[in-house]
Each structure stands twice: as structure tokens, then as C-alpha cells.
Coordinates of C-alpha atoms in Angstrom, one line a residue:
M25 CA 142.5 -151.6 57.4
Y26 CA 143.1 -147.9 58.1
K27 CA 140.8 -145.5 59.9
L28 CA 140.7 -141.8 58.7
C29 CA 140.9 -139.7 61.9
T30 CA 141.2 -136.2 60.3
V31 CA 139.4 -134.4 57.5
T32 CA 141.7 -134.4 54.5
Y33 CA 141.3 -131.3 52.4
G34 CA 141.4 -131.5 48.6
T35 CA 139.5 -134.7 48.2
T36 CA 136.0 -134.9 46.7
S37 CA 134.4 -135.9 50.0
A38 CA 136.1 -133.2 52.1
P39 CA 133.2 -130.7 52.2
F40 CA 130.8 -133.4 53.3
L41 CA 133.2 -134.8 55.9
A42 CA 133.7 -131.3 57.4
T43 CA 130.0 -130.5 57.6
R44 CA 129.2 -134.0 58.9
T45 CA 131.8 -133.7 61.6
V46 CA 130.3 -130.4 62.9
Q47 CA 126.8 -131.9 62.9
Q48 CA 128.0 -134.9 64.8
L49 CA 129.7 -132.7 67.3
A50 CA 126.4 -130.8 67.9
K51 CA 124.5 -134.0 68.4
D52 CA 127.1 -135.5 70.8
E53 CA 127.5 -132.3 73.0
G54 CA 123.9 -131.0 72.6
K55 CA 122.9 -131.8 76.2
D56 CA 125.7 -129.7 77.7
F57 CA 125.5 -126.9 75.1
P58 CA 121.9 -126.5 73.9
L59 CA 122.3 -123.0 72.5
A60 CA 125.5 -123.9 70.6
S61 CA 124.0 -127.2 69.3
S62 CA 121.0 -125.4 67.8
V63 CA 123.4 -122.9 66.1
L64 CA 125.6 -125.6 64.6
L65 CA 122.6 -127.5 63.2
Q66 CA 121.0 -124.4 61.6
D67 CA 123.4 -121.5 61.2
V68 CA 126.6 -123.0 59.8
Y69 CA 127.4 -122.3 56.2
M70 CA 130.4 -124.1 54.8
D71 CA 133.2 -123.1 57.3
G72 CA 131.5 -120.1 58.8
V73 CA 129.0 -119.6 61.7
L74 CA 126.5 -116.8 61.0
T75 CA 124.1 -116.3 63.9
G76 CA 122.8 -113.7 66.4
E77 CA 120.6 -113.1 69.5
D78 CA 118.0 -110.6 70.6
N79 CA 120.0 -109.3 73.6
L80 CA 123.7 -109.1 74.7
I81 CA 123.4 -111.5 77.6
K82 CA 122.1 -114.4 75.4
A83 CA 124.7 -113.5 72.8
K84 CA 127.6 -113.8 75.3
D85 CA 126.2 -117.1 76.6
M86 CA 125.9 -118.6 73.1
Q87 CA 129.4 -117.4 72.3
Q88 CA 130.8 -119.1 75.3
Q89 CA 129.0 -122.3 74.5
L90 CA 130.3 -122.3 70.9
I91 CA 133.8 -121.8 72.1
S92 CA 133.5 -124.7 74.7
M93 CA 131.8 -127.1 72.2
F94 CA 134.4 -126.6 69.5
D95 CA 137.1 -127.1 72.2
K96 CA 135.5 -130.5 73.0
G97 CA 136.0 -131.4 69.3
G98 CA 139.6 -130.2 69.3
M99 CA 138.8 -127.1 67.2
E100 CA 139.2 -123.4 67.8
L101 CA 137.0 -120.6 66.4
H102 CA 138.8 -117.6 65.0
K103 CA 138.2 -114.6 62.7
W104 CA 135.5 -113.2 64.9
S105 CA 133.4 -110.2 63.8
A106 CA 130.5 -108.6 65.6
N107 CA 128.4 -105.5 65.6
N108 CA 129.1 -105.0 69.4
Q109 CA 132.6 -104.6 70.7
S110 CA 131.8 -106.1 74.0
L111 CA 131.5 -109.5 72.3
L112 CA 135.2 -109.3 71.2
C113 CA 137.9 -109.9 73.8
D114 CA 141.5 -108.7 73.3
E115 CA 142.6 -112.0 71.7
M116 CA 139.7 -111.8 69.2
K117 CA 140.5 -108.2 68.3
E118 CA 143.9 -109.3 67.0
S119 CA 142.1 -110.7 63.9
D120 CA 141.9 -108.4 60.9
Y121 CA 138.2 -109.2 60.6
S122 CA 137.4 -107.5 64.0
F123 CA 138.3 -103.9 62.9
S124 CA 137.4 -104.4 59.3
Q125 CA 135.0 -101.8 57.9
E126 CA 133.2 -104.5 55.9
T127 CA 133.4 -108.3 55.4
K128 CA 131.9 -110.7 53.0
T129 CA 129.1 -112.9 54.2
L130 CA 127.8 -115.4 51.7
G131 CA 129.0 -113.2 48.9
I132 CA 127.3 -110.1 50.4
L133 CA 129.2 -107.2 52.0
W134 CA 128.3 -106.8 55.7
K135 CA 129.4 -103.7 57.7
P136 CA 129.6 -104.8 61.3
Q137 CA 129.5 -101.4 63.1
P138 CA 126.4 -99.9 61.4
D139 CA 125.2 -103.5 61.1
C140 CA 124.0 -103.2 57.5
F141 CA 124.6 -104.9 54.2
G142 CA 126.3 -103.1 51.3
F143 CA 126.5 -103.6 47.6
N144 CA 129.4 -102.3 45.4
L145 CA 128.5 -101.3 41.9
V146 CA 131.3 -100.3 39.4
I147 CA 129.9 -98.7 36.3
E148 CA 132.4 -98.5 33.5
Q149 CA 132.4 -95.2 31.7
S150 CA 131.9 -95.4 28.0
E151 CA 131.0 -93.0 25.1
V152 CA 128.3 -95.4 23.9
Y153 CA 126.0 -97.4 26.2
T154 CA 124.3 -100.5 24.7
K155 CA 121.4 -102.6 25.9
R156 CA 123.9 -105.5 26.3
A157 CA 126.0 -103.3 28.6
V158 CA 123.0 -102.4 30.7
L159 CA 121.9 -106.0 30.9
S160 CA 125.4 -107.1 32.0
Q161 CA 125.5 -104.4 34.7
I162 CA 122.1 -105.6 36.1
A163 CA 123.2 -109.2 36.1
R164 CA 126.3 -108.4 38.2
I165 CA 124.2 -107.5 41.2
F166 CA 124.3 -110.5 43.6
D167 CA 121.3 -110.4 45.8
P168 CA 120.3 -113.9 47.0
L169 CA 118.1 -112.5 49.9
G170 CA 116.1 -110.2 47.6
L171 CA 117.0 -107.1 49.6
L172 CA 117.5 -105.0 46.4
G173 CA 114.3 -106.3 44.8
P174 CA 112.7 -102.9 44.3
I175 CA 115.8 -101.4 42.9
I176 CA 116.5 -104.3 40.5
T177 CA 112.9 -104.2 39.4
K178 CA 113.3 -100.6 38.4
A179 CA 116.5 -101.4 36.5
K180 CA 114.8 -104.2 34.6
M181 CA 111.9 -101.9 33.8
F182 CA 114.4 -99.4 32.4
L183 CA 115.9 -102.2 30.3
Q184 CA 112.5 -103.2 29.0
K185 CA 111.9 -99.6 27.9
L186 CA 115.2 -99.7 26.0
W187 CA 114.0 -102.7 24.0
F188 CA 110.8 -100.8 23.0
I189 CA 112.5 -97.4 22.5
S190 CA 111.0 -97.3 19.0
N191 CA 107.5 -97.3 20.5
C192 CA 108.4 -94.1 22.4
R193 CA 109.7 -92.4 19.2
N194 CA 106.6 -93.5 17.3
P195 CA 103.7 -93.6 19.8
E196 CA 101.1 -93.7 17.1
S197 CA 102.4 -97.0 15.7
K198 CA 103.4 -99.1 18.7
R199 CA 104.7 -102.6 18.0
K200 CA 103.6 -105.4 20.4
G201 CA 104.1 -109.1 20.6
P202 CA 107.0 -111.2 19.3
L203 CA 109.7 -109.9 17.0
T204 CA 108.6 -109.7 13.4
S205 CA 110.7 -110.8 10.4
E206 CA 111.3 -107.1 9.6
E207 CA 112.7 -106.4 13.0
L208 CA 114.9 -109.5 12.8
S209 CA 116.1 -108.4 9.4
K210 CA 117.0 -105.0 10.7
A211 CA 118.9 -106.5 13.6
E212 CA 120.8 -108.8 11.3
H213 CA 121.8 -106.0 8.9
Y214 CA 123.0 -103.9 11.8
L215 CA 125.2 -106.7 13.2
I216 CA 126.6 -107.5 9.7
K217 CA 127.4 -103.8 9.0
Q218 CA 129.2 -103.5 12.3
C219 CA 131.2 -106.6 11.6
Q220 CA 132.0 -105.6 8.1
F221 CA 133.1 -102.1 9.1
K222 CA 135.3 -103.6 11.8
V223 CA 137.2 -105.9 9.4
F224 CA 136.8 -104.1 6.1
S225 CA 136.8 -100.5 7.4
T226 CA 139.2 -99.3 4.6
E227 CA 137.1 -100.8 1.8
V228 CA 133.8 -99.6 3.3
T229 CA 135.1 -96.0 3.7
A230 CA 136.4 -96.1 0.1
M231 CA 133.0 -97.3 -1.3
M232 CA 131.1 -94.7 0.7
S233 CA 133.3 -91.9 -0.7
G234 CA 133.1 -93.3 -4.2
D235 CA 136.8 -94.3 -4.4
N236 CA 138.3 -97.6 -5.6
I237 CA 139.4 -100.1 -3.1
S238 CA 143.0 -101.0 -2.7
N239 CA 144.6 -103.5 -5.0
K240 CA 145.8 -105.4 -1.9
S241 CA 142.3 -105.9 -0.5
K242 CA 141.1 -109.4 0.1
I243 CA 137.7 -108.7 -1.6
L244 CA 139.1 -107.0 -4.7
N245 CA 138.0 -109.9 -7.0
L246 CA 134.5 -109.9 -5.5
S247 CA 133.5 -106.6 -7.2
A248 CA 132.0 -105.6 -3.8
F249 CA 129.4 -102.8 -3.5
L250 CA 127.1 -101.3 -0.8
D251 CA 123.4 -101.9 -1.1
N252 CA 120.7 -99.4 -0.2
K253 CA 121.0 -100.5 3.5
G254 CA 124.8 -100.1 3.7
V255 CA 125.5 -103.8 3.6
M256 CA 128.5 -104.9 1.6
R257 CA 127.6 -107.5 -1.1
V258 CA 129.3 -109.4 -3.9
G259 CA 129.0 -107.8 -7.3
G260 CA 129.6 -110.4 -10.0
R261 CA 128.0 -110.7 -13.5
L262 CA 124.7 -112.4 -12.6
E263 CA 122.5 -109.3 -12.4
N264 CA 120.3 -110.5 -15.3
S265 CA 119.9 -114.0 -14.0
Q266 CA 116.7 -115.3 -12.5
L267 CA 118.4 -116.0 -9.2
P268 CA 117.0 -114.3 -6.0
Y269 CA 118.8 -111.1 -5.0
S270 CA 120.6 -112.8 -2.1
G271 CA 121.8 -115.5 -4.5
K272 CA 123.1 -113.0 -7.1
H273 CA 124.7 -110.7 -4.5
P274 CA 125.4 -112.6 -1.3
I275 CA 126.5 -110.7 1.8
I276 CA 130.3 -110.7 2.4
L277 CA 131.4 -112.1 5.7
P278 CA 135.0 -112.0 7.1
S279 CA 136.7 -115.4 7.5
K280 CA 137.2 -114.9 11.2
G281 CA 134.8 -113.4 13.8
K282 CA 132.1 -114.4 16.2
L283 CA 129.3 -113.4 13.8
T284 CA 130.6 -115.6 11.0
E285 CA 131.1 -118.5 13.3
M286 CA 127.5 -118.2 14.7
I287 CA 126.0 -118.0 11.2
V288 CA 127.9 -121.1 10.0
K289 CA 127.0 -123.0 13.1
Y290 CA 123.4 -122.0 12.7
Y291 CA 123.2 -123.4 9.2
H292 CA 125.2 -126.5 10.2
E293 CA 122.6 -127.3 13.0
K294 CA 119.6 -126.1 11.0
Y295 CA 120.2 -128.6 8.2
F296 CA 121.0 -131.5 10.5
H297 CA 124.8 -131.3 10.7
L298 CA 125.8 -131.1 7.0
G299 CA 129.2 -131.9 5.7
P300 CA 131.6 -129.1 4.6
Q301 CA 130.6 -128.9 0.9
H302 CA 126.9 -129.1 1.4
L303 CA 127.1 -126.6 4.3
L304 CA 129.0 -124.1 2.1
F305 CA 126.4 -124.5 -0.6
Q306 CA 123.5 -123.7 1.9
I307 CA 125.4 -120.6 3.2
R308 CA 126.3 -119.3 -0.2
Q309 CA 122.5 -118.9 -0.9
K310 CA 122.7 -115.8 1.2
Y311 CA 126.3 -115.2 2.4
C312 CA 129.8 -115.2 0.9
P313 CA 132.3 -115.8 3.7
I314 CA 135.9 -115.2 2.9
H315 CA 137.7 -118.6 2.7
G316 CA 134.3 -120.2 3.2
R317 CA 135.5 -123.7 2.5
N318 CA 138.0 -123.5 5.3
V319 CA 135.5 -121.9 7.6
C320 CA 133.0 -124.7 7.0
R321 CA 135.6 -127.4 7.4
K322 CA 136.6 -125.9 10.8
I323 CA 133.0 -125.8 12.1
V324 CA 132.3 -129.4 11.0
H325 CA 135.6 -130.6 12.4
N326 CA 135.0 -128.9 15.8
C327 CA 131.3 -130.1 16.1
V328 CA 131.1 -132.4 19.1
V329 CA 128.0 -134.1 17.8
C330 CA 129.6 -134.9 14.4
F331 CA 132.7 -136.2 16.1
K332 CA 130.8 -138.6 18.3
V333 CA 129.0 -140.3 15.5
K334 CA 131.6 -140.1 12.8
P335 CA 132.3 -143.6 11.4
K336 CA 135.6 -145.0 10.1
E337 CA 135.7 -144.9 6.3
Y338 CA 137.2 -147.6 4.2
S339 CA 137.8 -147.3 0.4
Q340 CA 137.6 -150.1 -2.1
K341 CA 137.9 -150.4 -5.9
M342 CA 134.6 -149.6 -7.6
G343 CA 133.0 -151.5 -10.5
N344 CA 131.4 -150.1 -13.7
L345 CA 128.2 -148.2 -13.3
P346 CA 125.0 -149.8 -14.7
K347 CA 123.4 -148.3 -17.8
E348 CA 120.4 -147.0 -15.7
R349 CA 122.9 -144.7 -13.9
I350 CA 124.5 -143.1 -16.9
I351 CA 121.7 -142.9 -19.6
P352 CA 119.6 -139.6 -19.2
D353 CA 116.0 -140.3 -18.3
K354 CA 113.0 -138.8 -16.5
V355 CA 113.1 -138.4 -12.7
F356 CA 112.3 -141.6 -10.9
S357 CA 111.9 -143.5 -14.2
S358 CA 114.5 -146.0 -12.9
T359 CA 114.1 -146.2 -9.2
G360 CA 115.9 -148.1 -6.5
I361 CA 114.0 -149.2 -3.4
D362 CA 115.4 -150.1 0.0
L363 CA 114.2 -150.1 3.6
C364 CA 116.0 -149.1 6.8
G365 CA 115.0 -149.5 10.4
P366 CA 113.2 -150.4 12.5
F367 CA 112.5 -147.1 14.2
L368 CA 110.5 -147.1 17.5
I369 CA 107.7 -144.6 17.8
K370 CA 105.5 -143.9 20.8
N371 CA 101.8 -143.5 21.2
K372 CA 101.2 -139.9 22.1
Y373 CA 97.8 -140.8 23.7
Q374 CA 99.4 -143.2 26.2
R375 CA 102.2 -142.2 28.5
K376 CA 103.5 -145.7 29.1
G377 CA 102.1 -147.5 26.1
P378 CA 104.1 -150.0 24.1
E379 CA 106.5 -148.7 21.4
I380 CA 105.6 -149.5 17.8
K381 CA 108.1 -150.5 15.2
V382 CA 108.0 -148.7 11.8
F383 CA 110.4 -148.6 8.9
V384 CA 111.5 -146.0 6.3
C385 CA 111.1 -147.0 2.7
I386 CA 113.7 -145.2 0.4
F387 CA 113.0 -144.4 -3.2
I388 CA 116.0 -143.0 -5.1
C389 CA 116.2 -142.0 -8.8
L390 CA 119.2 -143.8 -10.3
V391 CA 119.8 -140.9 -12.8
T392 CA 119.4 -137.7 -10.8
K393 CA 119.8 -139.1 -7.2
A394 CA 116.5 -137.5 -6.2
T395 CA 115.2 -139.1 -3.0
H396 CA 111.7 -139.8 -1.7
L397 CA 111.1 -141.2 1.8
E398 CA 108.0 -143.0 3.0
I399 CA 107.2 -144.4 6.4
I400 CA 105.9 -148.0 6.2
S401 CA 104.1 -149.5 9.2
D402 CA 105.0 -153.2 8.8
L403 CA 106.7 -155.5 6.3
T404 CA 103.6 -156.9 4.6
S405 CA 103.0 -156.9 0.9
Q406 CA 99.8 -154.8 1.5
S407 CA 101.9 -152.1 3.3
L408 CA 104.5 -152.1 0.5
I409 CA 101.9 -151.8 -2.2
A410 CA 100.3 -148.9 -0.4
T411 CA 103.7 -147.2 -0.1
L412 CA 104.3 -147.7 -3.8
K413 CA 100.9 -146.2 -4.6
R414 CA 101.7 -143.1 -2.5
F415 CA 105.1 -142.8 -4.2
I416 CA 103.6 -143.1 -7.7
S417 CA 100.8 -140.6 -6.9
R418 CA 103.4 -138.0 -5.9
R419 CA 106.4 -138.6 -8.1
G420 CA 104.8 -140.2 -11.2
K421 CA 104.9 -143.8 -12.5
C422 CA 108.3 -145.4 -12.8
H423 CA 109.2 -148.0 -15.5
K424 CA 111.8 -150.0 -13.6
I425 CA 112.4 -150.7 -9.9
F426 CA 115.5 -152.3 -8.4
S427 CA 115.5 -153.9 -5.0
D428 CA 117.5 -156.1 -2.7
N429 CA 117.2 -159.9 -3.2
G430 CA 117.0 -160.3 0.6
S431 CA 118.8 -163.6 0.9
N432 CA 121.7 -161.9 2.6
M433 CA 119.4 -161.3 5.5
V434 CA 118.9 -165.0 6.5
G435 CA 119.6 -165.5 10.2
A436 CA 118.9 -161.9 11.1
N437 CA 116.3 -160.8 13.7
R438 CA 112.6 -161.3 13.3
A439 CA 112.0 -157.9 11.6
L440 CA 114.7 -158.5 9.0
R441 CA 113.4 -162.1 8.5
D442 CA 110.0 -160.6 7.7
L443 CA 111.6 -158.2 5.2
N444 CA 113.6 -161.1 3.7
K445 CA 110.4 -163.1 3.3
L446 CA 108.6 -160.1 1.7
V447 CA 111.1 -159.6 -1.1
R448 CA 112.4 -163.2 -1.4
D449 CA 109.0 -164.9 -1.9
R450 CA 107.9 -162.2 -4.4
N451 CA 104.3 -162.1 -3.2
E452 CA 101.7 -162.7 -5.8
S453 CA 99.9 -159.5 -4.9
L454 CA 103.1 -157.5 -5.5
Y455 CA 103.5 -159.2 -8.9
A456 CA 99.9 -158.4 -9.8
F457 CA 100.4 -154.7 -8.8
F458 CA 103.6 -154.4 -10.9
A459 CA 102.0 -156.1 -13.8
E460 CA 98.9 -153.8 -13.6
E461 CA 101.1 -150.7 -13.5
N462 CA 103.5 -152.0 -16.2
I463 CA 106.5 -151.8 -13.9
E464 CA 109.6 -154.0 -14.3
W465 CA 110.9 -155.3 -11.0
S466 CA 114.5 -156.4 -10.9
F467 CA 116.5 -158.0 -8.1
I468 CA 120.2 -157.8 -7.5
P469 CA 122.1 -161.1 -7.1
P470 CA 122.3 -162.5 -3.6
R471 CA 125.1 -161.3 -1.3
S472 CA 126.0 -158.5 -3.7
P473 CA 125.7 -155.2 -1.8
N474 CA 128.1 -153.6 -4.3
W475 CA 125.2 -153.7 -6.8
E476 CA 123.2 -151.3 -4.7
G477 CA 125.9 -148.8 -3.7
L478 CA 123.6 -145.8 -4.5
R479 CA 120.9 -147.0 -2.2
E480 CA 123.3 -147.9 0.6
A481 CA 124.9 -144.5 0.3
N482 CA 121.5 -142.9 0.7
I483 CA 120.7 -145.0 3.7
K484 CA 124.0 -143.8 5.2
A485 CA 123.2 -140.2 4.5
I486 CA 119.8 -140.6 6.2
K487 CA 121.3 -142.1 9.3
Y488 CA 124.0 -139.4 9.2
H489 CA 121.4 -136.7 9.8
F490 CA 119.1 -138.9 11.9
K491 CA 121.7 -139.8 14.5
R492 CA 123.0 -136.3 14.9
V493 CA 119.5 -134.9 15.4
A494 CA 117.4 -137.7 17.0
G495 CA 120.0 -139.7 19.0
N496 CA 118.1 -142.1 21.2
S497 CA 115.0 -139.9 21.3
K498 CA 111.5 -141.5 20.8
F499 CA 109.1 -139.8 18.4
S500 CA 105.5 -139.9 17.7
Y501 CA 104.4 -140.8 14.2
E502 CA 103.9 -137.2 13.2
E503 CA 107.3 -136.2 14.6
L504 CA 109.1 -139.0 12.8
L505 CA 107.2 -138.1 9.6
T506 CA 108.3 -134.5 9.9
L507 CA 111.9 -135.5 10.6
T508 CA 112.1 -137.8 7.6
T509 CA 110.5 -135.2 5.3
Q510 CA 113.0 -132.6 6.4
I511 CA 115.9 -135.1 5.8
E512 CA 114.4 -135.7 2.4
A513 CA 114.5 -132.0 1.6
I514 CA 118.1 -131.7 2.7
L515 CA 119.2 -134.7 0.6
N516 CA 117.4 -133.3 -2.4
S517 CA 119.1 -130.0 -1.9
R518 CA 122.7 -131.3 -1.8
P519 CA 125.1 -130.4 -4.6
L520 CA 125.6 -133.0 -7.4
T521 CA 128.9 -131.5 -8.5
P522 CA 131.9 -129.9 -6.7
F523 CA 131.2 -126.5 -5.4
S524 CA 132.9 -123.6 -7.3
A525 CA 134.6 -120.7 -5.5
D526 CA 134.0 -118.4 -8.5
V527 CA 131.3 -115.9 -7.6
D528 CA 130.3 -115.5 -11.3
D529 CA 129.3 -119.1 -11.6
L530 CA 125.5 -119.9 -11.8
E531 CA 123.7 -121.8 -9.1
I532 CA 125.0 -125.3 -8.5
L533 CA 122.9 -128.3 -9.7
T534 CA 121.0 -130.3 -7.1
P535 CA 118.4 -133.2 -7.3
A536 CA 115.7 -130.7 -6.4
H537 CA 116.3 -128.8 -9.6
F538 CA 114.9 -131.8 -11.5
L539 CA 111.8 -131.8 -9.1
I540 CA 110.9 -128.1 -8.6
G541 CA 113.5 -126.2 -10.4
R542 CA 115.4 -124.9 -7.3
P543 CA 116.8 -126.2 -4.0
I544 CA 114.0 -127.0 -1.6
T545 CA 115.9 -125.4 1.3
Q546 CA 116.4 -122.2 -0.5

């Protein structure tokens, strides 16, 4: 065994060892040097001693005790600085700190001779001063003791006035409270115009003067124009369509830039970490980023959350599609049912109450891929019948339902055994309900998950968004219901066909078009 006799710098424990050594020295030599012991226990910061006394005699006595105590520990004090020259001997005055006009103390400038603190402010000269620059200048002031409190308060009040400068210009119509949608829209258009002018300055200047843009421009094929607010948008040939204005003429964004990156990240996180194609579809409802497909791929590829939960993909040869998948029919006329879970929810009225297991029942239209999600409290036939009644009341009666046989779940945990029993035994109450509603209930063969690829893919999509948003969080019933409903809206707004890069193409088809005639997230 080896004993460490010195403090080794560079190790993780070095700061603790150095501080602990000084404290131990103060405790061991405290009887002989009471003034120095009190200073070491209270006025030592990192590797510096910052202290003082009311009169010169006590200060000299304390100084001598500090020198003697550190000498006992085999250490020597140096780099002395004092506001009285009599405290500095000739050897101490050899230090550069002794005659320095100012020295840093805990990040604050201290001028020893006038014995006062100082603050250096460097204001950069600029032709245009923004609120961001003012805020940055205020944040640079380091004042841990609060000595500049009155001055900083005035600076913050000045910044507050800048935010409400429009109230000063229009005192009769002062705006109070949180930002309105109109204010946010103005701010968004301002940032977009600044970004567009920075990247497409030649094109913007040409359009403002009524000239044609260059044939070498990257946006030549977009038929770009400036709207009444000065924002550059895509032209195209969809003016007479029933699409909203932002869908007919999306805002042009550069392929590179902080603003484009922030917008794409916002949509990626808003819609629960979409894949590149679905993400581009959501963005194209309002914006048209140059090389948008590559931009979306980069954002998804660099997303840490998506990287952590990305599974390994394996491909296999696919069989023929059943006729229910390829023959046109009404929405949810042929429906697949599956359950996923369990999910644990908490009782919001009890802080340490037991967690409750619930499941998510998935209904998916085999023709349009429209999805409907319901929360089911347990795996009894009564709960499943109630879930089916809610589904039929909202989406209409279906003629054929496909579900798992359940025999592949034998030997699983208790919850899965209950689910297995529910669908395997084909409860009489379930049969009576289906007979009453004139619904045909079909089961896939045992151990044949390839027969239910569409339902399994939908469960995968649900877990894709759920894991990225929820993680290991515990929700109340209302929170889980809200989350599943939002995921349902996202799944019903995903593209059914590959996304086209042609700006003249009409809106891409989604399952929501068969339900409400447009994407739910639009």
C-alpha cells in the first residue's frame, strides 16, 4: 500500500484535497494561531486568502500568524496585495501584485490603493443597436455581491422599455399581457425577411425593382415573388386551388442557416420526432426550404433522441397482400384490431398511490391506413365491447374485423395471458355483440405475425413517437389520453405516397383526407 503525501494537481480530487489540507492545518494549529485559524476556516476561497481587520495593529498580527501557520505546514504565502503599504515588506513588494493598479478578486476588479471595486464595460460601436445587443451587454456585467444592483436595475428597465417601444409610439392603444399571434407573426416575418435578404439579396433586389432574376439563381424554377409583407414565396400554378394561401405559396427558406435549422427542429419536435419524409410534408404546409429533403434528413440524423431509440432494421421477403388491402372500400369498413401495452398511469389525486395498468387498443383501416386509438382499462370482454362501441359511434360501423389469434402469447406474463384468454376463448358476450352489429370477426392463423403486418407496423409507429416523447415518464389518465390522441392525429396526417419535389403538385394524400378532407395537423 502507498500513502499520498502531497496534493497531486490535475486529478479530480485535487481541489478537495487542497481545501481539506488547509482546513486541517487550521484545526491542528488553531491553539497557537487563533486569528489565522479563524481566517483559514472562513476567508479562504480556492487558493486565495481574502480577509481584513479594523485596525493596522490587528492586521499585522493576523498577517504574522498566517505566515507562521503556513510555515508549519510547509507552505509559503506569496503574491501579497494590500491597501496599506506598511503591510508589505520589501520581499513582498517584489511581487507584481503589490504595485498593481488593480487585481481580480473572485472575478471582480479590486483597486488596492483607493480600496474600491471596479467594473470594466466595453461597449462595441455599431451603426444599429438591437435589443439582443443590449441584453448581451447587460448580461456581461458580473456582480455576485450585488454592488451594481441600482445600475443594473435601470439597465433592465431600459431594456423593458425597448420591448414595448410600440406602446410609446401609440400611447392610445397600449398592448399588455402575453404576446399575441399577430405580434408573433410580425416577428416571424421580420426574421424570415432578414434571412432571405442575407442569402437571396440579388433576387430580392431584382424583384423589388421589377427586374427578372438571374438564370443562375437557385430559386429560378420556383417562380418566386414578394407578397404584400415583403416575404419571398413560391409562385407555382395552384392559385385557383382550394389550398390555403401558405399551402399554395409556401415561404422560401435557404438550405443553410440558423433560422431554417430552428424551424425544421421545431416541427421535428412538435410532431413527436417525425421521419424525414413526414417531416418534410409537415414543413411544406407553410415553408419551402431549398434542398428540403436533405435538410430534414440531416436534422433527423443529428437528433440525439432519435439516435438513442433507433432500432436495427431487418428486411424479409413479403407475401401477397390480402384482398381487403387492395379493393377500394369505405373508411374502416375492413378494420384490424390489436392491443399494445401495458402502460402505467398514476392517480393524480394520490402522491404515492399504486400505478394502474392500461392498454391502447388500435383500430386501423386496411384500405386507407386511417388509425383510431382508444385506451382500454383492462383485458375483459366488457371493456373490449365498450371500446368497440366508442369506436363505432365515432367512425361508423365496420363490416369485418381482423384480430390476432392470441395463441402465440402462451407463456407470456399475466397481462398477456389475460389478453390471450380474451381473444382465444372468443367470449360469448363478444360473439353476441358482433352478431347483433352484423360484424364478421376473423382471426389470423396461430404464430403468423406476417398476416398482420399493417397492424404491427402501426404499433411500431405508435411506439416510435411514444418513446421519443414520453420515455420513462408516468402520466395521468388525461395526459395519456391526450398523448395518444396527438399521436393518432400525426399518424393520420402522414403521407401515403412518396413526397414530390415539384412545387406545382397538389397536396399529398394522407389518411386524414378520407376522414376530414385535409391533414389533421394542418
